[in-house]
mmCIF file of C-alpha atoms in Angstrom:
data_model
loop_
_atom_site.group_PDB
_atom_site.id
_atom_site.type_symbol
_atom_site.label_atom_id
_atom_site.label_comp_id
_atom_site.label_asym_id
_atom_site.label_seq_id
_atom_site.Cartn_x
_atom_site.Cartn_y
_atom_site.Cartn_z
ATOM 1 C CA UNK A 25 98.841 87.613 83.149
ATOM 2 C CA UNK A 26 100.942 90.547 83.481
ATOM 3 C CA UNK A 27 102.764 91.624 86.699
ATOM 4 C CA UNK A 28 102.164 95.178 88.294
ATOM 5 C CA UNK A 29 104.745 97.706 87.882
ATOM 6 C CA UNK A 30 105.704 98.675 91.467
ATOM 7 C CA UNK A 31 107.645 102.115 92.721
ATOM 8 C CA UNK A 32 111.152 100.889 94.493
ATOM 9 C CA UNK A 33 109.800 102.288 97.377
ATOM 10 C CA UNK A 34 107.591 98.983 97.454
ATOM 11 C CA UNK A 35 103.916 98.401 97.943
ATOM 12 C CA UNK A 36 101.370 101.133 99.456
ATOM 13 C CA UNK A 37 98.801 99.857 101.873
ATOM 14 C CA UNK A 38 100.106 96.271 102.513
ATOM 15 C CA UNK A 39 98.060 95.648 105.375
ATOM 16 C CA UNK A 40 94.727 97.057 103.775
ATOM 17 C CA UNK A 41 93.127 93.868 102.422
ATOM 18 C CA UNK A 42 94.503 91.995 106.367
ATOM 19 C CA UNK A 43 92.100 94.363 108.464
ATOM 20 C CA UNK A 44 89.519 94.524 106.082
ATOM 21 C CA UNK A 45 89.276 90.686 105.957
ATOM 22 C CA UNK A 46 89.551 90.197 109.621
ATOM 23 C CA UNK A 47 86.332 92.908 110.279
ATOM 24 C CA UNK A 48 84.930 90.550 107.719
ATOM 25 C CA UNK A 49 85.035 87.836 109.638
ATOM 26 C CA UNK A 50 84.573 89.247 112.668
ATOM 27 C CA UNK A 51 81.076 90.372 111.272
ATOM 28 C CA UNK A 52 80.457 86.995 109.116
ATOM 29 C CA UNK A 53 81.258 84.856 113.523
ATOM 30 C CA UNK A 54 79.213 87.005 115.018
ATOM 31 C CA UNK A 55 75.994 85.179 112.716
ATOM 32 C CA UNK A 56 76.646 81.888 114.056
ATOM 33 C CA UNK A 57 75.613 79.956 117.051
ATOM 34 C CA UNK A 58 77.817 81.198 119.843
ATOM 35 C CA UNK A 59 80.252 78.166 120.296
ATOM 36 C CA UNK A 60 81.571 77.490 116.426
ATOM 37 C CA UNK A 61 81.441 81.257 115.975
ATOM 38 C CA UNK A 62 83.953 82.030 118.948
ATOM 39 C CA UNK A 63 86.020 78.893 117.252
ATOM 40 C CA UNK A 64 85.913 80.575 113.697
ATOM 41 C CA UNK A 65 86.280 83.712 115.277
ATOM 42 C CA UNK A 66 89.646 82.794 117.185
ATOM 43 C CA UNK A 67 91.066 80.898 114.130
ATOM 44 C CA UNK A 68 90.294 83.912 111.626
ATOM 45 C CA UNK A 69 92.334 86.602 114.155
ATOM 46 C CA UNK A 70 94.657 84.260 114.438
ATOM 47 C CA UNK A 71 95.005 84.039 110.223
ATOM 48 C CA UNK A 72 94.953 87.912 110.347
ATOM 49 C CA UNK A 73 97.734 87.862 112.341
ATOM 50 C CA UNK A 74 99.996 85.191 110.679
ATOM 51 C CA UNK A 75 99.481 87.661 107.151
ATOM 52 C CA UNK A 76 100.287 90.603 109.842
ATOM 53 C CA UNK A 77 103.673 89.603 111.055
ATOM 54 C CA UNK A 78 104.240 88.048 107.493
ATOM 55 C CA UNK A 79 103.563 91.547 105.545
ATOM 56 C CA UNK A 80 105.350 93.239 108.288
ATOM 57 C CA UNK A 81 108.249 91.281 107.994
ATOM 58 C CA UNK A 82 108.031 91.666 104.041
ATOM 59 C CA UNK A 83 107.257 94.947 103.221
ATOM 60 C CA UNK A 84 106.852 97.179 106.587
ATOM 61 C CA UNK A 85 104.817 99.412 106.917
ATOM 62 C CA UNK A 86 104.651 99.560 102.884
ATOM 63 C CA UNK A 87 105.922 102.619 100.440
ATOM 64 C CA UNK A 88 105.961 105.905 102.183
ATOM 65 C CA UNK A 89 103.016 107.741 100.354
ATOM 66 C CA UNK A 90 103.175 111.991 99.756
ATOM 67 C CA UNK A 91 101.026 114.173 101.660
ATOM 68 C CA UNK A 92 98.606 114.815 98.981
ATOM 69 C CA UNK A 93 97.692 111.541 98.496
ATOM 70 C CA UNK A 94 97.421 110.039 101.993
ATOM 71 C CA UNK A 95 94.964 112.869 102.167
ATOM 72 C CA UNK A 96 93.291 111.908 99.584
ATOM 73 C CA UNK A 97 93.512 107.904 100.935
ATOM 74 C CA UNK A 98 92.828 109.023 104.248
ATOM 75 C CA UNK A 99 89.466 110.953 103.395
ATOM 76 C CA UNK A 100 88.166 108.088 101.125
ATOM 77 C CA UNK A 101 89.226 105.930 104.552
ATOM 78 C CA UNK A 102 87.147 108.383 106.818
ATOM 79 C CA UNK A 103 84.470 108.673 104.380
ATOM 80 C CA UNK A 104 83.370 104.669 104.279
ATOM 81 C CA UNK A 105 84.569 104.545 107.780
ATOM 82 C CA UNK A 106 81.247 107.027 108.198
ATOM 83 C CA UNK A 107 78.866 105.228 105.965
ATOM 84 C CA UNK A 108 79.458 102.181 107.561
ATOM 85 C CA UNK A 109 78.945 103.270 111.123
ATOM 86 C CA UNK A 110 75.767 105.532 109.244
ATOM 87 C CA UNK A 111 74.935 101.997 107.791
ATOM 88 C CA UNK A 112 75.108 100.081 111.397
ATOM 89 C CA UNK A 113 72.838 102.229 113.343
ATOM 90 C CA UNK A 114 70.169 103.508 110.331
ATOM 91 C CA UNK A 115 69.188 100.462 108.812
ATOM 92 C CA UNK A 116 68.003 98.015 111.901
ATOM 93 C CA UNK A 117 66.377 101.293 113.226
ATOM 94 C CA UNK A 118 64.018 100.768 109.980
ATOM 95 C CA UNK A 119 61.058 98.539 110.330
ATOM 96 C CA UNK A 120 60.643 96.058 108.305
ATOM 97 C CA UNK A 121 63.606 93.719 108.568
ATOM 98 C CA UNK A 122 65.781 95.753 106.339
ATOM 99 C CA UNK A 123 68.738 95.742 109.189
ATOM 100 C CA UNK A 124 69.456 92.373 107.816
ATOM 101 C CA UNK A 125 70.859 94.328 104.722
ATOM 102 C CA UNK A 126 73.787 96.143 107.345
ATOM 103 C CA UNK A 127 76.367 93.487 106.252
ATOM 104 C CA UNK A 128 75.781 92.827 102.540
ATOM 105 C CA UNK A 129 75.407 96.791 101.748
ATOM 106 C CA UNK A 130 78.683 97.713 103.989
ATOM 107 C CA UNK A 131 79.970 94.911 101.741
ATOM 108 C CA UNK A 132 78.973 96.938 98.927
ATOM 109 C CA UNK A 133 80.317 100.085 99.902
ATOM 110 C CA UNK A 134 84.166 98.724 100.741
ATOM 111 C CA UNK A 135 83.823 96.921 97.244
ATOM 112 C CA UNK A 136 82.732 100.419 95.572
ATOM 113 C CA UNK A 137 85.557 102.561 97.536
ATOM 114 C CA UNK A 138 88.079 99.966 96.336
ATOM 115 C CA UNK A 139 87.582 101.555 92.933
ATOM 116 C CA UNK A 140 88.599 105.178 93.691
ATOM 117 C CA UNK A 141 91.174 103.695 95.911
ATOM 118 C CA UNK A 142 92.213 101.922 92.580
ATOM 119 C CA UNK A 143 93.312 104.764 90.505
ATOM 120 C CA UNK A 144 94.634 106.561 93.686
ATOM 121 C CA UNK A 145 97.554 103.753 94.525
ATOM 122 C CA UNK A 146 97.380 102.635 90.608
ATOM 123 C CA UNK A 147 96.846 99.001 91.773
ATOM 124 C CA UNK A 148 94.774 97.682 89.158
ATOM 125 C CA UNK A 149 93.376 94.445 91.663
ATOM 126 C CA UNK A 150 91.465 96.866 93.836
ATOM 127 C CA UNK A 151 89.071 96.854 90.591
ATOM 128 C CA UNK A 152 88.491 93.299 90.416
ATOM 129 C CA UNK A 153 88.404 92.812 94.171
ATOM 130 C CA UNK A 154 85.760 95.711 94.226
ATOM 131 C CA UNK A 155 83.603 94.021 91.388
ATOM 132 C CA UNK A 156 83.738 90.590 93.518
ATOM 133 C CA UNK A 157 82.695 92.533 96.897
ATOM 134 C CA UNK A 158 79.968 93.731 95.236
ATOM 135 C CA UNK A 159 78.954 91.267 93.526
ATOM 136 C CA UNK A 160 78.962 89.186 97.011
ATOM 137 C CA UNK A 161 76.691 92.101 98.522
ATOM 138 C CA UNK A 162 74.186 91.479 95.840
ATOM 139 C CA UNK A 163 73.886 88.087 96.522
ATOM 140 C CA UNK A 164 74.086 88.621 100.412
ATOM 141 C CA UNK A 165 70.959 91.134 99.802
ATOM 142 C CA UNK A 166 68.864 88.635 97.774
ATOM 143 C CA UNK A 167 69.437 85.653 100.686
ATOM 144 C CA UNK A 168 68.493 88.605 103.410
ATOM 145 C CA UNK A 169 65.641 89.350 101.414
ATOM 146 C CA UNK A 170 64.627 85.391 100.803
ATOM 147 C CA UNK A 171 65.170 84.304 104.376
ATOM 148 C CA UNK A 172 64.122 85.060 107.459
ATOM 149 C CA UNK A 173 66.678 86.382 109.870
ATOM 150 C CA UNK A 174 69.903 87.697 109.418
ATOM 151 C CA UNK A 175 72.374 84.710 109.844
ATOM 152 C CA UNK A 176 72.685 83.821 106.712
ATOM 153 C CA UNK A 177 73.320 86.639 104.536
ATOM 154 C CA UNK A 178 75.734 87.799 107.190
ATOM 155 C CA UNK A 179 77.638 84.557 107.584
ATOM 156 C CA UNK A 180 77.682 84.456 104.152
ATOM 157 C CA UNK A 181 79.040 87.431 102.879
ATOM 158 C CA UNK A 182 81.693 88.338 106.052
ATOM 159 C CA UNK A 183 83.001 85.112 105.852
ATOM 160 C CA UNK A 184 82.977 84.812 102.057
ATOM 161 C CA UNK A 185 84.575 88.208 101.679
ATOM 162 C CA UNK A 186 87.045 87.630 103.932
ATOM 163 C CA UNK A 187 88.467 84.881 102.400
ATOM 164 C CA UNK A 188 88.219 87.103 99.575
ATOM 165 C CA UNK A 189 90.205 90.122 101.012
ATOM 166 C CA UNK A 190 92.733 87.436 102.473
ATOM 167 C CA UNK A 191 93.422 86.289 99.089
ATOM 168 C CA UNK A 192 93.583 88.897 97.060
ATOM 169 C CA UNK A 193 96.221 90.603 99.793
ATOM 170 C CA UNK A 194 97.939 87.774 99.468
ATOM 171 C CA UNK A 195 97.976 87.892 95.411
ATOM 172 C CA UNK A 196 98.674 91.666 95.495
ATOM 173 C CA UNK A 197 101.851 91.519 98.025
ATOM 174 C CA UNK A 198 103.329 88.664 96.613
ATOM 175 C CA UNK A 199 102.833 85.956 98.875
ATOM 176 C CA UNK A 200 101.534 83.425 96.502
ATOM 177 C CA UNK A 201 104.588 83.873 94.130
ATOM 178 C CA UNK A 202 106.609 83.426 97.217
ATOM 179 C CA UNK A 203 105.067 80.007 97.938
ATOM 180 C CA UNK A 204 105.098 79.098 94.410
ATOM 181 C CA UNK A 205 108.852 79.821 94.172
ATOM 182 C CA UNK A 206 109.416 77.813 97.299
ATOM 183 C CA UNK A 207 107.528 74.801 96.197
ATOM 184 C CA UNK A 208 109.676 74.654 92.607
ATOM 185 C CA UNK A 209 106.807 74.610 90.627
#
């Protein structure tokens, strides 16, 4: 497996896959019955914040991008930011049950920015991570379409995808390497 080539200035975006993963699993508690979902919900912020203050104390606030592209970053950040809120209030205003699809298609449309975002910073994980996130929001659609309520699909993919974002931050700002160094493989 080859390593990425990174600038001296260090990584861009550290935190990135951190908040996405934690509104994951925000969205993934809020499907279960309220007492284990406040549990998982307390233990996931309090994940998110261990990989916050461990980033933080790694990398900062990450390498200092140019103006053009955080404009660029910024505006693909705006633009989901708007189809997801467009996502949360059109769909359950739809009859027929599709508002059970809010979770597994915002899924799908963080996994399909991740690509652009891809060739912006020229981290070549965002492409993989993308592929899984969508391929997670196709299965999330096919349980909300196969079961009644929407519990499961949205249990399943926020959790699922967090622990998918988690990871992959992890991976991408060296964390793992870190631990494997530490443990003397």
């Amino acid at each position: 497996m080859s390593r990425t080539v990174r600038a001296v200035a260090g990584i861009p975006v550290p935190h990135l896959e951190i908040v996405l993963g934690a509104v994951a699993w925000v969205a993934g508690t809020l499907a279960l019955p309220t007492g284990v979902g406040t549990v998982l919900m307390a233990a996931g912020l309090g994940v998110t914040g261990v990989l916050w203050v461990s980033v933080r104390r790694r990398h900062g606030l990450g390498a200092r991008l140019d103006r053009a592209l955080r404009t660029q970053v910024l505006r693909l950040g705006l633009g989901v930011l708007v189809a997801l809120v467009a996502l949360g209030v059109v769909l359950p205003l739809v009859g027929g049950g599709w508002g059970e699809l809010t979770v597994p298609i915002g899924c799908a449309v963080v996994g399909v920015a991740l690509f652009p975002l891809s060739s912006l910073l020229t981290e070549r994980s965002y492409v993989a991570l993308g592929g899984l996130l969508v391929v997670l929001a196709a299965v999330g659609a096919l349980l909300a379409l196969n079961s009644a309520g929407a519990s499961l699909p949205q249990g399943v993919v926020g959790i699922v995808g967090a622990l998918l974002l988690w990871l992959a931050g992890c991976r991408r700002i060296g964390l793992f390497g870190e631990l494997r160094a530490r443990v003397g493989r």
